[in-house]
Each structure stands twice: as structure tokens, then as C-alpha cells.
mmCIF file of C-alpha atoms in Angstrom:
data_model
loop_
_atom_site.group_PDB
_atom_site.id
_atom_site.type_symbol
_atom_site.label_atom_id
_atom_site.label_comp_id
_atom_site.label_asym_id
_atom_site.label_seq_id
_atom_site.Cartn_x
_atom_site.Cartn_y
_atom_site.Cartn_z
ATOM 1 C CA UNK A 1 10.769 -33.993 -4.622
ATOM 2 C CA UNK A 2 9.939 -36.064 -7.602
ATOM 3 C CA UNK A 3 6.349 -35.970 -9.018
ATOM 4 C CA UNK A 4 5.045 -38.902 -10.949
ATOM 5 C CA UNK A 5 1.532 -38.342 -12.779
ATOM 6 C CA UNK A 6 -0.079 -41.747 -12.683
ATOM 7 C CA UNK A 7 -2.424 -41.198 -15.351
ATOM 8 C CA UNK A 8 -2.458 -44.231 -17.849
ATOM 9 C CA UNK A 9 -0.229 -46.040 -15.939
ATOM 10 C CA UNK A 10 -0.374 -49.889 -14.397
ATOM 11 C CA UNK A 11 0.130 -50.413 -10.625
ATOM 12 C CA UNK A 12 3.461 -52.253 -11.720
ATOM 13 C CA UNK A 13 4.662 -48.570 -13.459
ATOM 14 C CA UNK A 14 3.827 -46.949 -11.029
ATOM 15 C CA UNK A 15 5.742 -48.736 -8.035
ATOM 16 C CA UNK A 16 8.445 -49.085 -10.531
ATOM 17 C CA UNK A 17 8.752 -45.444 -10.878
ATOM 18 C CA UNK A 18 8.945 -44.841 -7.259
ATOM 19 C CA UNK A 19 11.558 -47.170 -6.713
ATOM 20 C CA UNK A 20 13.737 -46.036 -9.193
ATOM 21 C CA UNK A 21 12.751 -41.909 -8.033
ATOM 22 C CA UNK A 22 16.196 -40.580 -7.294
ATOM 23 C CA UNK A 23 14.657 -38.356 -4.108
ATOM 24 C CA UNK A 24 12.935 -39.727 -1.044
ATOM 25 C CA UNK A 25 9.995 -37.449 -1.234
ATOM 26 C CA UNK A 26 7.629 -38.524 -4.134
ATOM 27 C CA UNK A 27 4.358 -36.961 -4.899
ATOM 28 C CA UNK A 28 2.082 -39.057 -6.772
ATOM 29 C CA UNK A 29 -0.231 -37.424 -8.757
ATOM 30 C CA UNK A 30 -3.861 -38.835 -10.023
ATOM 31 C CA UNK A 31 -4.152 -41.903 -8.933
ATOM 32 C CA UNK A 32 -6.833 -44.013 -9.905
ATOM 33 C CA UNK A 33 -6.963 -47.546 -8.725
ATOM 34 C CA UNK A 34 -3.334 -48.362 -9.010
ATOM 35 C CA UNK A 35 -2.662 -51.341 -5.887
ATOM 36 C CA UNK A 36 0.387 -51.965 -3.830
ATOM 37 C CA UNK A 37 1.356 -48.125 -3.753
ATOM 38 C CA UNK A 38 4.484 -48.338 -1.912
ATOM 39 C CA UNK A 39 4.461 -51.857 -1.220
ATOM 40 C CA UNK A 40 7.679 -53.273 1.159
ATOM 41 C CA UNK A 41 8.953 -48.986 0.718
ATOM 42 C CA UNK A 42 11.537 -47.861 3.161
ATOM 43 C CA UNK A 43 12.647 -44.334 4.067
ATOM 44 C CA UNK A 44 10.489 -42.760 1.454
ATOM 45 C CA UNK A 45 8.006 -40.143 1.939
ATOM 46 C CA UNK A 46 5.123 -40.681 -0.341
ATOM 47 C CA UNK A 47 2.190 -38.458 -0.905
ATOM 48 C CA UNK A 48 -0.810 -39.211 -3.196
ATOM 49 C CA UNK A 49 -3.458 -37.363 -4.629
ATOM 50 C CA UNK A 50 -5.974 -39.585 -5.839
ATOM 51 C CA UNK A 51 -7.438 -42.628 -5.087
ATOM 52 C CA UNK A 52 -5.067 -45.843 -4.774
ATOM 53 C CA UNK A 53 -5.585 -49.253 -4.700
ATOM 54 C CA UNK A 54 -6.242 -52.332 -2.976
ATOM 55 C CA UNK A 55 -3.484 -52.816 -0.409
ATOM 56 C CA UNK A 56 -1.703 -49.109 -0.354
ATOM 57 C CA UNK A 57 1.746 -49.774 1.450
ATOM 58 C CA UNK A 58 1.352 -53.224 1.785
ATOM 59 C CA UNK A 59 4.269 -54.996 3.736
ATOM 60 C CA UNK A 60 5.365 -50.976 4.492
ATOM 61 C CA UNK A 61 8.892 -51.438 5.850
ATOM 62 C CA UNK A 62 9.192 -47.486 7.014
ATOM 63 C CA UNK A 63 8.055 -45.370 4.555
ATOM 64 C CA UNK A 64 5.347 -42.498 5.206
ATOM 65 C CA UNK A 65 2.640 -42.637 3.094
ATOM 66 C CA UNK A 66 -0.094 -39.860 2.745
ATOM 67 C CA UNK A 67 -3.485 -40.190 1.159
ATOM 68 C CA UNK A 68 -4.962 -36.433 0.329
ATOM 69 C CA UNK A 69 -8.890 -38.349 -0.064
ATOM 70 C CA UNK A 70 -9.777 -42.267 0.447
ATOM 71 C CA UNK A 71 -7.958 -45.301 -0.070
ATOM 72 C CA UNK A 72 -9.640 -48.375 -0.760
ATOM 73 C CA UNK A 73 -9.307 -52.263 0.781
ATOM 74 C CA UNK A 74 -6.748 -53.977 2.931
ATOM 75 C CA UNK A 75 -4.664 -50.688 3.568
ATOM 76 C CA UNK A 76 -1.537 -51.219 5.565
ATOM 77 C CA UNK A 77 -1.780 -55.162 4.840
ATOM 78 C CA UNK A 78 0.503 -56.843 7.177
ATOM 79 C CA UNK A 79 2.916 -53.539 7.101
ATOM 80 C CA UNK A 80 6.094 -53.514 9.165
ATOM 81 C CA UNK A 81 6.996 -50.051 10.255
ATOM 82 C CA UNK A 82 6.339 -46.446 8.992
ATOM 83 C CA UNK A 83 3.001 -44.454 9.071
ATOM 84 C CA UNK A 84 -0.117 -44.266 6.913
ATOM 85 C CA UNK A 85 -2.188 -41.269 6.798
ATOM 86 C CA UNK A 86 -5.594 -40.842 4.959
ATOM 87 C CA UNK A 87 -7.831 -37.663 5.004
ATOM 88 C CA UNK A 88 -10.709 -39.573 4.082
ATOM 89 C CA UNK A 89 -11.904 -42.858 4.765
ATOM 90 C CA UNK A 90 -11.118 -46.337 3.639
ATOM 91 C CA UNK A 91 -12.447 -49.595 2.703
ATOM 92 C CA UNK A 92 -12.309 -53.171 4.479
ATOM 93 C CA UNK A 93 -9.731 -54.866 5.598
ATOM 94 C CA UNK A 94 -7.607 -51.622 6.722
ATOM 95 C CA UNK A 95 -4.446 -52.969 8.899
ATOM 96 C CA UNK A 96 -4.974 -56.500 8.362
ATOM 97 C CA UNK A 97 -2.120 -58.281 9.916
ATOM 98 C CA UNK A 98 -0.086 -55.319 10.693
ATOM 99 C CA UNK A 99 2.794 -55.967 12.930
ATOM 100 C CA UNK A 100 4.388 -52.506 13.442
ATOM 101 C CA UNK A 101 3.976 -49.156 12.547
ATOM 102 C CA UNK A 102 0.678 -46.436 12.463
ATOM 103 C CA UNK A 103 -2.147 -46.239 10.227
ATOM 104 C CA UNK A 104 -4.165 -43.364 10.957
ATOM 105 C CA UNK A 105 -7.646 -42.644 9.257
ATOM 106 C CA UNK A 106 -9.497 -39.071 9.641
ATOM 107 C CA UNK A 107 -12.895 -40.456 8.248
ATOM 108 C CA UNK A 108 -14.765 -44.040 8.582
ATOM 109 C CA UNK A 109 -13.074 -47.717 7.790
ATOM 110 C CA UNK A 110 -15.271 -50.790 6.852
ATOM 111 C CA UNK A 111 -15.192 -53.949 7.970
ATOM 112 C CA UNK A 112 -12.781 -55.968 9.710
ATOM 113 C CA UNK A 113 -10.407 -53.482 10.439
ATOM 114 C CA UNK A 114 -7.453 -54.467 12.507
ATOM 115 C CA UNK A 115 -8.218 -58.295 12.102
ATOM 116 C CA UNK A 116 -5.330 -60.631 13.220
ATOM 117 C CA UNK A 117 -3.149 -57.672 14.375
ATOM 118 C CA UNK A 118 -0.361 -58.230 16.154
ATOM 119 C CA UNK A 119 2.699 -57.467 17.873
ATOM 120 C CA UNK A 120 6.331 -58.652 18.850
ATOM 121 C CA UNK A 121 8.940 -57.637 20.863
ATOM 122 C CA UNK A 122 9.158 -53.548 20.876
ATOM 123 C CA UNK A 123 7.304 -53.350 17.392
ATOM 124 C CA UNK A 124 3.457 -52.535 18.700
ATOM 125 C CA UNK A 125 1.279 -51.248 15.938
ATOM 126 C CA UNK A 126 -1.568 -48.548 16.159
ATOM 127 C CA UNK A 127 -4.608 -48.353 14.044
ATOM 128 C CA UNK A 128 -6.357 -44.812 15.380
ATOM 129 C CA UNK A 129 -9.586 -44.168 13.110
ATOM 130 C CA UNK A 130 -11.426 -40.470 13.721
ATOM 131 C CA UNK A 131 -15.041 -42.107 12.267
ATOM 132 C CA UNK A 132 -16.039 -44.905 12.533
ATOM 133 C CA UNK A 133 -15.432 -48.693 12.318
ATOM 134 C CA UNK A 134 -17.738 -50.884 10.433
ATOM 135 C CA UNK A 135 -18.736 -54.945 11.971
ATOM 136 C CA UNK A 136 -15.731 -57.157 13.340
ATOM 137 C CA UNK A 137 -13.488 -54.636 14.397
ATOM 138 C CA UNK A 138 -10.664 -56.329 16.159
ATOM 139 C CA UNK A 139 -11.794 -59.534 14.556
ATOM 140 C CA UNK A 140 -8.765 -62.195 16.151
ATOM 141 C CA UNK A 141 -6.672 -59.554 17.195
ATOM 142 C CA UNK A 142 -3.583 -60.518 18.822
ATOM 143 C CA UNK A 143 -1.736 -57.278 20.186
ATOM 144 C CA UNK A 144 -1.323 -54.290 19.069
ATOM 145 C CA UNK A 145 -3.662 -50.993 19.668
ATOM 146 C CA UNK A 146 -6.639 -50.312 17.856
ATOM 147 C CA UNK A 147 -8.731 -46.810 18.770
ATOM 148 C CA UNK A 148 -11.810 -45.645 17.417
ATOM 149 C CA UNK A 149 -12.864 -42.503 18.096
ATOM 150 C CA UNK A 150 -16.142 -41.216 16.675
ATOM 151 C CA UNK A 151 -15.544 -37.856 16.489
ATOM 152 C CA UNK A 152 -19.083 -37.090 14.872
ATOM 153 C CA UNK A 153 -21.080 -40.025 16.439
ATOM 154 C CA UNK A 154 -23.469 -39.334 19.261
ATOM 155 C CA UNK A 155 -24.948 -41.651 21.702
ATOM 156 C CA UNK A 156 -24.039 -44.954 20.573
ATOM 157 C CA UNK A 157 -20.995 -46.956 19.809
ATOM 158 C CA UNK A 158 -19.039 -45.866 16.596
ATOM 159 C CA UNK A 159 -18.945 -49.100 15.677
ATOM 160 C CA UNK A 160 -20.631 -52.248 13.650
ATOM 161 C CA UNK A 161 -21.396 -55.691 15.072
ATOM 162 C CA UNK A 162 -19.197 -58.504 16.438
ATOM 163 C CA UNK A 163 -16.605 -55.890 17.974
ATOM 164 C CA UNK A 164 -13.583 -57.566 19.379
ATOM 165 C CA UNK A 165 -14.734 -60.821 17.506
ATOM 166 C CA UNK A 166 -12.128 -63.393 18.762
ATOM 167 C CA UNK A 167 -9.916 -60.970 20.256
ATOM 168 C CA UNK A 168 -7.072 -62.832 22.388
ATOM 169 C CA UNK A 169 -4.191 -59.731 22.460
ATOM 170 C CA UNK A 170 -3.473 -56.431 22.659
ATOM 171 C CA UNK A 171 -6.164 -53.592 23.247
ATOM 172 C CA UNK A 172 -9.061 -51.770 21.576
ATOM 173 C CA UNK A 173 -10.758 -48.625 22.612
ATOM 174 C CA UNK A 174 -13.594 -46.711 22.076
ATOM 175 C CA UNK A 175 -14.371 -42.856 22.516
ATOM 176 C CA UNK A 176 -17.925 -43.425 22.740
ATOM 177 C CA UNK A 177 -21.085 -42.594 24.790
ATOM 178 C CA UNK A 178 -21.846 -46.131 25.428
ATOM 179 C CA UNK A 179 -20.638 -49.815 24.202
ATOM 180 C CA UNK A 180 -21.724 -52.287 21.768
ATOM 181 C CA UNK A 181 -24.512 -54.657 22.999
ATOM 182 C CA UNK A 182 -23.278 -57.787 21.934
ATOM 183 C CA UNK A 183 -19.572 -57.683 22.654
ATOM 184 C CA UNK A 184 -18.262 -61.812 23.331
ATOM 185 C CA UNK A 185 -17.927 -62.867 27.157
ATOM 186 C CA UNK A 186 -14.583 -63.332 26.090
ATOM 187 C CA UNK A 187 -13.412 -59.707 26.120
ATOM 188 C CA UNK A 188 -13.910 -57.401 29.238
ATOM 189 C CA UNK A 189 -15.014 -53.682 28.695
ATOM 190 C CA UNK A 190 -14.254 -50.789 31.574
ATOM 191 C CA UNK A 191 -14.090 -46.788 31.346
ATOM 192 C CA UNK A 192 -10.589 -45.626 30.678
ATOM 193 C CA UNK A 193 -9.098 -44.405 33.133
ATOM 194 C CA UNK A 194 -6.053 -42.121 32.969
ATOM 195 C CA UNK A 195 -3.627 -45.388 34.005
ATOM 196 C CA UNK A 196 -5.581 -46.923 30.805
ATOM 197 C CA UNK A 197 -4.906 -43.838 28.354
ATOM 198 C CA UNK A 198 -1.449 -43.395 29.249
ATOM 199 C CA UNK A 199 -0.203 -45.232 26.106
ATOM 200 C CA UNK A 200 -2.984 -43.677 23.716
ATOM 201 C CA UNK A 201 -2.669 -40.256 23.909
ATOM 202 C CA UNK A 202 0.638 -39.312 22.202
ATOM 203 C CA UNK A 203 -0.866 -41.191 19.313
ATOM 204 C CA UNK A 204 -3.910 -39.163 19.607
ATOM 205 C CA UNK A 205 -1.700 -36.463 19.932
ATOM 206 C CA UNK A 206 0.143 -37.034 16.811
ATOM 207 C CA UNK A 207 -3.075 -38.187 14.944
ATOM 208 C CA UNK A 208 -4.754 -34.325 15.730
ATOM 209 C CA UNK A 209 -1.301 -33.215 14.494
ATOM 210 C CA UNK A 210 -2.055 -34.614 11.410
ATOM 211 C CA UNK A 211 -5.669 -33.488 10.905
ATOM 212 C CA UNK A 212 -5.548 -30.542 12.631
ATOM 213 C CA UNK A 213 -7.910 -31.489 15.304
ATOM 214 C CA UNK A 214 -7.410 -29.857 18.781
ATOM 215 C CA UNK A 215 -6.035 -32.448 21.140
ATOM 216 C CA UNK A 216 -7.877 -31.370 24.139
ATOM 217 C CA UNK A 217 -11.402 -31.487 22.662
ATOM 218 C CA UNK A 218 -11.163 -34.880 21.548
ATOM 219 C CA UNK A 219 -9.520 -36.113 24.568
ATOM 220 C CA UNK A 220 -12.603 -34.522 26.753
ATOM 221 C CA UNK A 221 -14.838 -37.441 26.115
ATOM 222 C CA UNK A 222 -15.241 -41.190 27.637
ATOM 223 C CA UNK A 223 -13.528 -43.960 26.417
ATOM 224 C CA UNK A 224 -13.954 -47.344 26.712
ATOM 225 C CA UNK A 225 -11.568 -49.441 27.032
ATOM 226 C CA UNK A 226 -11.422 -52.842 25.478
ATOM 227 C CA UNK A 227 -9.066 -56.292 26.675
ATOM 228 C CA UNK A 228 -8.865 -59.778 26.406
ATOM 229 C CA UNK A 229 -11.007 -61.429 29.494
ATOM 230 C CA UNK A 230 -8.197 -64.201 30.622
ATOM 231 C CA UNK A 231 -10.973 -65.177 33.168
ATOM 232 C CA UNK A 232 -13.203 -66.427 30.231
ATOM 233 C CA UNK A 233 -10.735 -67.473 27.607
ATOM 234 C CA UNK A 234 -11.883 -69.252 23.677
ATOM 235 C CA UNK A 235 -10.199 -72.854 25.217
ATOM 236 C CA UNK A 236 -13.940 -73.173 26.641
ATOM 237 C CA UNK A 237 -15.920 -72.567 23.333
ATOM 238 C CA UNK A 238 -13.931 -75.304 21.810
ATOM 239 C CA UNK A 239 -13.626 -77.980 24.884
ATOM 240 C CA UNK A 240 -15.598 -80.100 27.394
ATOM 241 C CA UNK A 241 -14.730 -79.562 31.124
#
């Protein structure tokens, strides 16, 4: 493992420095602010104690990234492939754009998470968040998974305002005691059933691997979940019949 102590040093050192690390397991110690940690990385196995920057494995082409506390905006910002895994919470923004690949999230995210996600062909990215999810959540998405799943919120939504905001792809869900109030005519809401959780749970799965949650307990709860309503599509907000 190579350890790199980012103390003093620019964002543009410290990417530099992991680049040229001869080992594909890097520890990054003390960060503080430093953006694009990891940014386009492939086959590289990063772990960072600290607190990076805007945009933490940015364009992420396969690389597994690991955040001991909080990151801050725009994690996973239109990232590829690989995983990212934060044991706190992050700021706005987190998996804007992402087209493949996890981001998982043991505490809260702000806003807009998972706007404009999206997916092609076999790539299908995940966003899984264990608090919760500030307003627009889901804002445009286009595919892709999104789950939110409140593990300390009780008897409400573990979510902000405008959920699902423009949504026209993929699928969001909620582990929740009941749904957001003003969710658009445009998406359609139902209780999971276990037809609708069959591609969820080995992320949860994997996601309680990572935390150390038990699998079973967070499972045992309703979820929502979340689709495009082709019945009712945008075409009508925009045009006259």
C-alpha cells in the first residue's frame, strides 16, 4: 500500500501522486478540501481519511474509493464504473450524471442527489443512501437506481421536496413509513413488492456489508417504490392537445 499525507498539498499534488503511486492500494491521509480525488482512476483502491473535495472520483472509471467521514459536493460526478463508499454523509449534487457504477452513503446527502442519472446498455448505476435525501431527489433522472433508506427516520418520508422532480427513467425507492405529499402526476408510487425488490437487495446486501448493518433488519420495513408514470408523460406540460 502506498500512503500519501495530503497535508499542504494542492488537489493537483495530490491526484498527481496517486497516479504516479507504484501500488494499487493508496491510503490518503488528512485530507482537507483537496477536489477531484481520484478523478477518471481505474483499478485503484483508494482510501481517505479526511475530508475531500468537491467532486471525489469524478468521471471514476473503476476504481474503489473509500471515505472514513464526509465528502463534500457533486460526489461521483458523472462516474463510469467502480464504487464509492462514505461513512458519513455528503453534500449536494452526490451522483450527478452517473452512468455506471455504486455510490453508497451511510449518513444523509443534500440536495439533488441522483439528478440526470442515467443508464446504457448493461452499465446501470446505483445510488443507495442509509439517511436521508435532501429536496429534488431524482431531479430528471433518466435510469439508473436510486434508494433511500432512512434508517433513523420515523413516520414520514426520508426525504425533501420535489422528489422524483422530472423523473422520465429508471427507478427510485423509498424505505419509508409513508410518501412525500407532493410527488408530480408524472411519476407513479406503489408498495414494493418482492417482484419490485428483486434487483435492490444484493445492493442492500452489499451496502450492510459495508457498514456493518444487519441485512435482515433493514430489509424488514416498507418500501416504496418509485417509476416513471408513461400514462401521464412531461409531452403534456409542454403541449396543447
Amino acid at each position: 500500500m502506498t500512503c500519501i499525507d495530503a497535508t499542504g498539498l494542492s488537489f493537483r499534488q495530490v491526484n498527481e501522486a496517486i497516479a504516479a503511486a507504484k501500488d494499487a492500494d493508496v491510503l490518503l491521509e488528512h485530507a482537507l478540501g483537496q477536489r477531484y480525488i481520484g478523478a477518471g482512476s481505474a483499478g485503484r483502491r483508494i482510501r481517505i481519511e479526511g475530508v475531500p473535495g468537491n467532486a471525489l472520483g469524478a468521471y471514476l472509471d473503476g476504481t474503489r474509493i473509500e471515505v472514513a467521514g464526509n465528502a463534500q459536493d457533486a460526489t461521483g460526478d458523472t462516474m463510469n464504473d467502480g464504487e464509492i463508499v462514505i461513512h458519513g454523509s455528503c453534500g449536494d449534487a452526490a451522483g450527478y450524471a452517473m452512468r455506471g457504477g455504486r455510490i453508497f452513503v451511510r449518513g444523509n446527502v443534500g440536495y439533488r442527489a441522483g439528478i440526470h442519472m442515467k443508464a446504457y446498455q448493461e452499465k446501470i448505476p446505483v445510488l443507495i443512501v442509509g439517511g436521508e435525501a435532501g429536496s429534488f431527489l431524482g431531479e430528471y433522472q433518466a435510469g439508473g437506481c436510486i434508494a433511500v433508506l432512512g434508517l433513523e427516520t420515523r413516520g414520514r418520508a426520508p426525504v425533501g421536496d420535489f422528489c422524483a422532480t422530472g423523473m422520465h427513467g429508471g427507478v427510485l425507492y423509498l424505505r419509508a413509513d409513508a410518501l412525500p405529499e407532493d410527488l408530480p402526476a408524472q411519476v407513479m408510487a406503489v408498495q414494493a413488492e418482492e417482484a419490485d425488490l428483486a434487483f435492490l437487495r444484493p445492493h442492500v446486501a452489499d451496502f450492510c456489508r459495508a457498514f456493518s448493518l444487519d441485512m435482515a433488519q433493514v430489509m424488514d420495513h416498507r418500501f416504496y417504490v418509485l417509476r416513471p408514470n408513461t400514462h401521464n408523460p412531461y409531452h403534456r406540460l409542454y403541449t396543447q392537445n
